[in-house]
Amino acid sequence: MVNRAGTERAGRKSERVVYRGAVLRLGGMLGLSAAEIIGLAEALAGRSWRRCGTAEFRLVLDEYAGMLALVDGKAHKQARRHDAVAGVGTGGGNASTL
């Protein structure tokens, strides 16, 4: 006989491990150290890293998405500003014609 509760618990644990790994990978891609990633997750979740579950790790991933959107938006804004100063996309003008 299959223990359904045990199977469900294993599935939740496996899902938690996947989300925890995603939090660590994406935090690293943002330039955060492991200690910073864990500290941020604990601050956002309001609980210790060990007690974070799938819901808490999803929350952290949502915050990472927001951070990445801000960084991406700023990078595009800076690129447009640089292009305007360099005259890119303005018919070949230069900064003195702005």
mmCIF file with all atom_site columns, C-alpha atoms in Angstrom:
data_model
loop_
_atom_site.group_PDB
_atom_site.id
_atom_site.type_symbol
_atom_site.label_atom_id
_atom_site.label_alt_id
_atom_site.label_comp_id
_atom_site.label_asym_id
_atom_site.label_entity_id
_atom_site.label_seq_id
_atom_site.pdbx_PDB_ins_code
_atom_site.Cartn_x
_atom_site.Cartn_y
_atom_site.Cartn_z
_atom_site.occupancy
_atom_site.B_iso_or_equiv
_atom_site.pdbx_formal_charge
_atom_site.auth_seq_id
_atom_site.auth_comp_id
_atom_site.auth_asym_id
_atom_site.auth_atom_id
_atom_site.pdbx_PDB_model_num
ATOM 1  C CA . MET A 1 1  ? 0.000  0.000  0.000   1.00 0.00 ? 1  MET A CA 1
ATOM 2  C CA . VAL A 1 2  ? 1.344  3.427  -0.942  1.00 0.00 ? 2  VAL A CA 1
ATOM 3  C CA . ASN A 1 3  ? 1.520  6.011  1.828   1.00 0.00 ? 3  ASN A CA 1
ATOM 4  C CA . ARG A 1 4  ? -0.172 8.987  0.157   1.00 0.00 ? 4  ARG A CA 1
ATOM 5  C CA . ALA A 1 5  ? 0.757  11.451 2.934   1.00 0.00 ? 5  ALA A CA 1
ATOM 6  C CA . GLY A 1 6  ? 4.407  10.446 2.661   1.00 0.00 ? 6  GLY A CA 1
ATOM 7  C CA . THR A 1 7  ? 4.350  10.854 -1.109  1.00 0.00 ? 7  THR A CA 1
ATOM 8  C CA . GLU A 1 8  ? 2.755  14.309 -0.851  1.00 0.00 ? 8  GLU A CA 1
ATOM 9  C CA . ARG A 1 9  ? 5.283  15.362 1.782   1.00 0.00 ? 9  ARG A CA 1
ATOM 10 C CA . ALA A 1 10 ? 8.151  14.188 -0.427  1.00 0.00 ? 10 ALA A CA 1
ATOM 11 C CA . GLY A 1 11 ? 6.700  16.148 -3.352  1.00 0.00 ? 11 GLY A CA 1
ATOM 12 C CA . ARG A 1 12 ? 6.482  19.335 -1.275  1.00 0.00 ? 12 ARG A CA 1
ATOM 13 C CA . LYS A 1 13 ? 10.021 18.814 -0.008  1.00 0.00 ? 13 LYS A CA 1
ATOM 14 C CA . SER A 1 14 ? 11.278 18.301 -3.547  1.00 0.00 ? 14 SER A CA 1
ATOM 15 C CA . GLU A 1 15 ? 9.482  21.461 -4.714  1.00 0.00 ? 15 GLU A CA 1
ATOM 16 C CA . ARG A 1 16 ? 11.007 23.383 -1.792  1.00 0.00 ? 16 ARG A CA 1
ATOM 17 C CA . VAL A 1 17 ? 14.481 22.190 -2.778  1.00 0.00 ? 17 VAL A CA 1
ATOM 18 C CA . VAL A 1 18 ? 13.922 23.378 -6.362  1.00 0.00 ? 18 VAL A CA 1
ATOM 19 C CA . TYR A 1 19 ? 12.771 26.832 -5.236  1.00 0.00 ? 19 TYR A CA 1
ATOM 20 C CA . ARG A 1 20 ? 15.571 27.118 -2.689  1.00 0.00 ? 20 ARG A CA 1
ATOM 21 C CA . GLY A 1 21 ? 18.087 26.352 -5.441  1.00 0.00 ? 21 GLY A CA 1
ATOM 22 C CA . ALA A 1 22 ? 16.500 28.965 -7.712  1.00 0.00 ? 22 ALA A CA 1
ATOM 23 C CA . VAL A 1 23 ? 16.745 31.571 -4.934  1.00 0.00 ? 23 VAL A CA 1
ATOM 24 C CA . LEU A 1 24 ? 20.436 30.774 -4.455  1.00 0.00 ? 24 LEU A CA 1
ATOM 25 C CA . ARG A 1 25 ? 21.222 30.801 -8.193  1.00 0.00 ? 25 ARG A CA 1
ATOM 26 C CA . LEU A 1 26 ? 19.386 34.028 -8.984  1.00 0.00 ? 26 LEU A CA 1
ATOM 27 C CA . GLY A 1 27 ? 20.751 35.749 -5.896  1.00 0.00 ? 27 GLY A CA 1
ATOM 28 C CA . GLY A 1 28 ? 24.221 34.815 -7.061  1.00 0.00 ? 28 GLY A CA 1
ATOM 29 C CA . MET A 1 29 ? 23.455 36.200 -10.524 1.00 0.00 ? 29 MET A CA 1
ATOM 30 C CA . LEU A 1 30 ? 22.497 39.476 -8.817  1.00 0.00 ? 30 LEU A CA 1
ATOM 31 C CA . GLY A 1 31 ? 25.939 39.523 -7.234  1.00 0.00 ? 31 GLY A CA 1
ATOM 32 C CA . LEU A 1 32 ? 24.817 38.563 -3.739  1.00 0.00 ? 32 LEU A CA 1
ATOM 33 C CA . SER A 1 33 ? 26.877 36.289 -1.512  1.00 0.00 ? 33 SER A CA 1
ATOM 34 C CA . ALA A 1 34 ? 25.270 33.228 0.061   1.00 0.00 ? 34 ALA A CA 1
ATOM 35 C CA . ALA A 1 35 ? 25.056 35.053 3.400   1.00 0.00 ? 35 ALA A CA 1
ATOM 36 C CA . GLU A 1 36 ? 23.363 38.045 1.729   1.00 0.00 ? 36 GLU A CA 1
ATOM 37 C CA . ILE A 1 37 ? 20.914 35.787 -0.116  1.00 0.00 ? 37 ILE A CA 1
ATOM 38 C CA . ILE A 1 38 ? 19.966 34.001 3.079   1.00 0.00 ? 38 ILE A CA 1
ATOM 39 C CA . GLY A 1 39 ? 19.705 37.261 5.032   1.00 0.00 ? 39 GLY A CA 1
ATOM 40 C CA . LEU A 1 40 ? 17.469 38.826 2.387   1.00 0.00 ? 40 LEU A CA 1
ATOM 41 C CA . ALA A 1 41 ? 15.263 35.736 2.257   1.00 0.00 ? 41 ALA A CA 1
ATOM 42 C CA . GLU A 1 42 ? 14.925 35.689 6.039   1.00 0.00 ? 42 GLU A CA 1
ATOM 43 C CA . ALA A 1 43 ? 14.071 39.405 6.135   1.00 0.00 ? 43 ALA A CA 1
ATOM 44 C CA . LEU A 1 44 ? 11.449 39.065 3.400   1.00 0.00 ? 44 LEU A CA 1
ATOM 45 C CA . ALA A 1 45 ? 9.930  35.867 4.781   1.00 0.00 ? 45 ALA A CA 1
ATOM 46 C CA . GLY A 1 46 ? 10.044 36.829 8.434   1.00 0.00 ? 46 GLY A CA 1
ATOM 47 C CA . ARG A 1 47 ? 11.454 33.440 9.353   1.00 0.00 ? 47 ARG A CA 1
ATOM 48 C CA . SER A 1 48 ? 14.746 31.581 9.380   1.00 0.00 ? 48 SER A CA 1
ATOM 49 C CA . TRP A 1 49 ? 16.182 30.121 6.175   1.00 0.00 ? 49 TRP A CA 1
ATOM 50 C CA . ARG A 1 50 ? 15.640 26.596 7.508   1.00 0.00 ? 50 ARG A CA 1
ATOM 51 C CA . ARG A 1 51 ? 11.952 27.293 8.094   1.00 0.00 ? 51 ARG A CA 1
ATOM 52 C CA . CYS A 1 52 ? 11.360 28.839 4.660   1.00 0.00 ? 52 CYS A CA 1
ATOM 53 C CA . GLY A 1 53 ? 9.102  26.768 2.456   1.00 0.00 ? 53 GLY A CA 1
ATOM 54 C CA . THR A 1 54 ? 7.983  26.990 -1.144  1.00 0.00 ? 54 THR A CA 1
ATOM 55 C CA . ALA A 1 55 ? 5.732  30.002 -0.483  1.00 0.00 ? 55 ALA A CA 1
ATOM 56 C CA . GLU A 1 56 ? 8.559  31.983 1.107   1.00 0.00 ? 56 GLU A CA 1
ATOM 57 C CA . PHE A 1 57 ? 11.013 31.116 -1.648  1.00 0.00 ? 57 PHE A CA 1
ATOM 58 C CA . ARG A 1 58 ? 8.428  32.167 -4.247  1.00 0.00 ? 58 ARG A CA 1
ATOM 59 C CA . LEU A 1 59 ? 8.130  35.494 -2.433  1.00 0.00 ? 59 LEU A CA 1
ATOM 60 C CA . VAL A 1 60 ? 11.899 35.963 -2.636  1.00 0.00 ? 60 VAL A CA 1
ATOM 61 C CA . LEU A 1 61 ? 11.878 35.097 -6.337  1.00 0.00 ? 61 LEU A CA 1
ATOM 62 C CA . ASP A 1 62 ? 9.137  37.693 -6.901  1.00 0.00 ? 62 ASP A CA 1
ATOM 63 C CA . GLU A 1 63 ? 11.326 40.287 -5.168  1.00 0.00 ? 63 GLU A CA 1
ATOM 64 C CA . TYR A 1 64 ? 14.292 39.278 -7.344  1.00 0.00 ? 64 TYR A CA 1
ATOM 65 C CA . ALA A 1 65 ? 12.087 39.779 -10.418 1.00 0.00 ? 65 ALA A CA 1
ATOM 66 C CA . GLY A 1 66 ? 11.246 43.268 -9.205  1.00 0.00 ? 66 GLY A CA 1
ATOM 67 C CA . MET A 1 67 ? 14.912 44.032 -8.590  1.00 0.00 ? 67 MET A CA 1
ATOM 68 C CA . LEU A 1 68 ? 15.859 42.760 -12.042 1.00 0.00 ? 68 LEU A CA 1
ATOM 69 C CA . ALA A 1 69 ? 13.131 44.868 -13.657 1.00 0.00 ? 69 ALA A CA 1
ATOM 70 C CA . LEU A 1 70 ? 14.487 47.981 -11.906 1.00 0.00 ? 70 LEU A CA 1
ATOM 71 C CA . VAL A 1 71 ? 18.056 47.204 -12.922 1.00 0.00 ? 71 VAL A CA 1
ATOM 72 C CA . ASP A 1 72 ? 16.977 46.479 -16.494 1.00 0.00 ? 72 ASP A CA 1
ATOM 73 C CA . GLY A 1 73 ? 14.951 49.701 -16.673 1.00 0.00 ? 73 GLY A CA 1
ATOM 74 C CA . LYS A 1 74 ? 17.874 51.754 -15.383 1.00 0.00 ? 74 LYS A CA 1
ATOM 75 C CA . ALA A 1 75 ? 20.256 50.096 -17.841 1.00 0.00 ? 75 ALA A CA 1
ATOM 76 C CA . HIS A 1 76 ? 17.937 50.916 -20.770 1.00 0.00 ? 76 HIS A CA 1
ATOM 77 C CA . LYS A 1 77 ? 17.544 54.492 -19.547 1.00 0.00 ? 77 LYS A CA 1
ATOM 78 C CA . GLN A 1 78 ? 21.317 54.924 -19.287 1.00 0.00 ? 78 GLN A CA 1
ATOM 79 C CA . ALA A 1 79 ? 21.797 53.417 -22.749 1.00 0.00 ? 79 ALA A CA 1
ATOM 80 C CA . ARG A 1 80 ? 19.255 55.838 -24.245 1.00 0.00 ? 80 ARG A CA 1
ATOM 81 C CA . ARG A 1 81 ? 20.946 58.745 -22.482 1.00 0.00 ? 81 ARG A CA 1
ATOM 82 C CA . HIS A 1 82 ? 24.338 57.614 -23.797 1.00 0.00 ? 82 HIS A CA 1
ATOM 83 C CA . ASP A 1 83 ? 22.937 57.246 -27.315 1.00 0.00 ? 83 ASP A CA 1
ATOM 84 C CA . ALA A 1 84 ? 21.446 60.752 -27.159 1.00 0.00 ? 84 ALA A CA 1
ATOM 85 C CA . VAL A 1 85 ? 24.768 62.261 -26.079 1.00 0.00 ? 85 VAL A CA 1
ATOM 86 C CA . ALA A 1 86 ? 26.626 60.322 -28.768 1.00 0.00 ? 86 ALA A CA 1
ATOM 87 C CA . GLY A 1 87 ? 24.077 61.255 -31.419 1.00 0.00 ? 87 GLY A CA 1
ATOM 88 C CA . VAL A 1 88 ? 23.091 57.660 -32.118 1.00 0.00 ? 88 VAL A CA 1
ATOM 89 C CA . GLY A 1 89 ? 19.675 57.442 -33.729 1.00 0.00 ? 89 GLY A CA 1
ATOM 90 C CA . THR A 1 90 ? 19.448 61.194 -34.275 1.00 0.00 ? 90 THR A CA 1
ATOM 91 C CA . GLY A 1 91 ? 20.638 61.344 -37.836 1.00 0.00 ? 91 GLY A CA 1
ATOM 92 C CA . GLY A 1 92 ? 24.334 61.155 -37.011 1.00 0.00 ? 92 GLY A CA 1
ATOM 93 C CA . GLY A 1 93 ? 24.501 64.382 -35.031 1.00 0.00 ? 93 GLY A CA 1
ATOM 94 C CA . ASN A 1 94 ? 26.878 64.867 -32.170 1.00 0.00 ? 94 ASN A CA 1
ATOM 95 C CA . ALA A 1 95 ? 26.583 66.182 -28.653 1.00 0.00 ? 95 ALA A CA 1
ATOM 96 C CA . SER A 1 96 ? 27.074 69.792 -29.815 1.00 0.00 ? 96 SER A CA 1
ATOM 97 C CA . THR A 1 97 ? 23.883 69.598 -31.898 1.00 0.00 ? 97 THR A CA 1
ATOM 98 C CA . LEU A 1 98 ? 21.747 68.579 -28.910 1.00 0.00 ? 98 LEU A CA 1
#
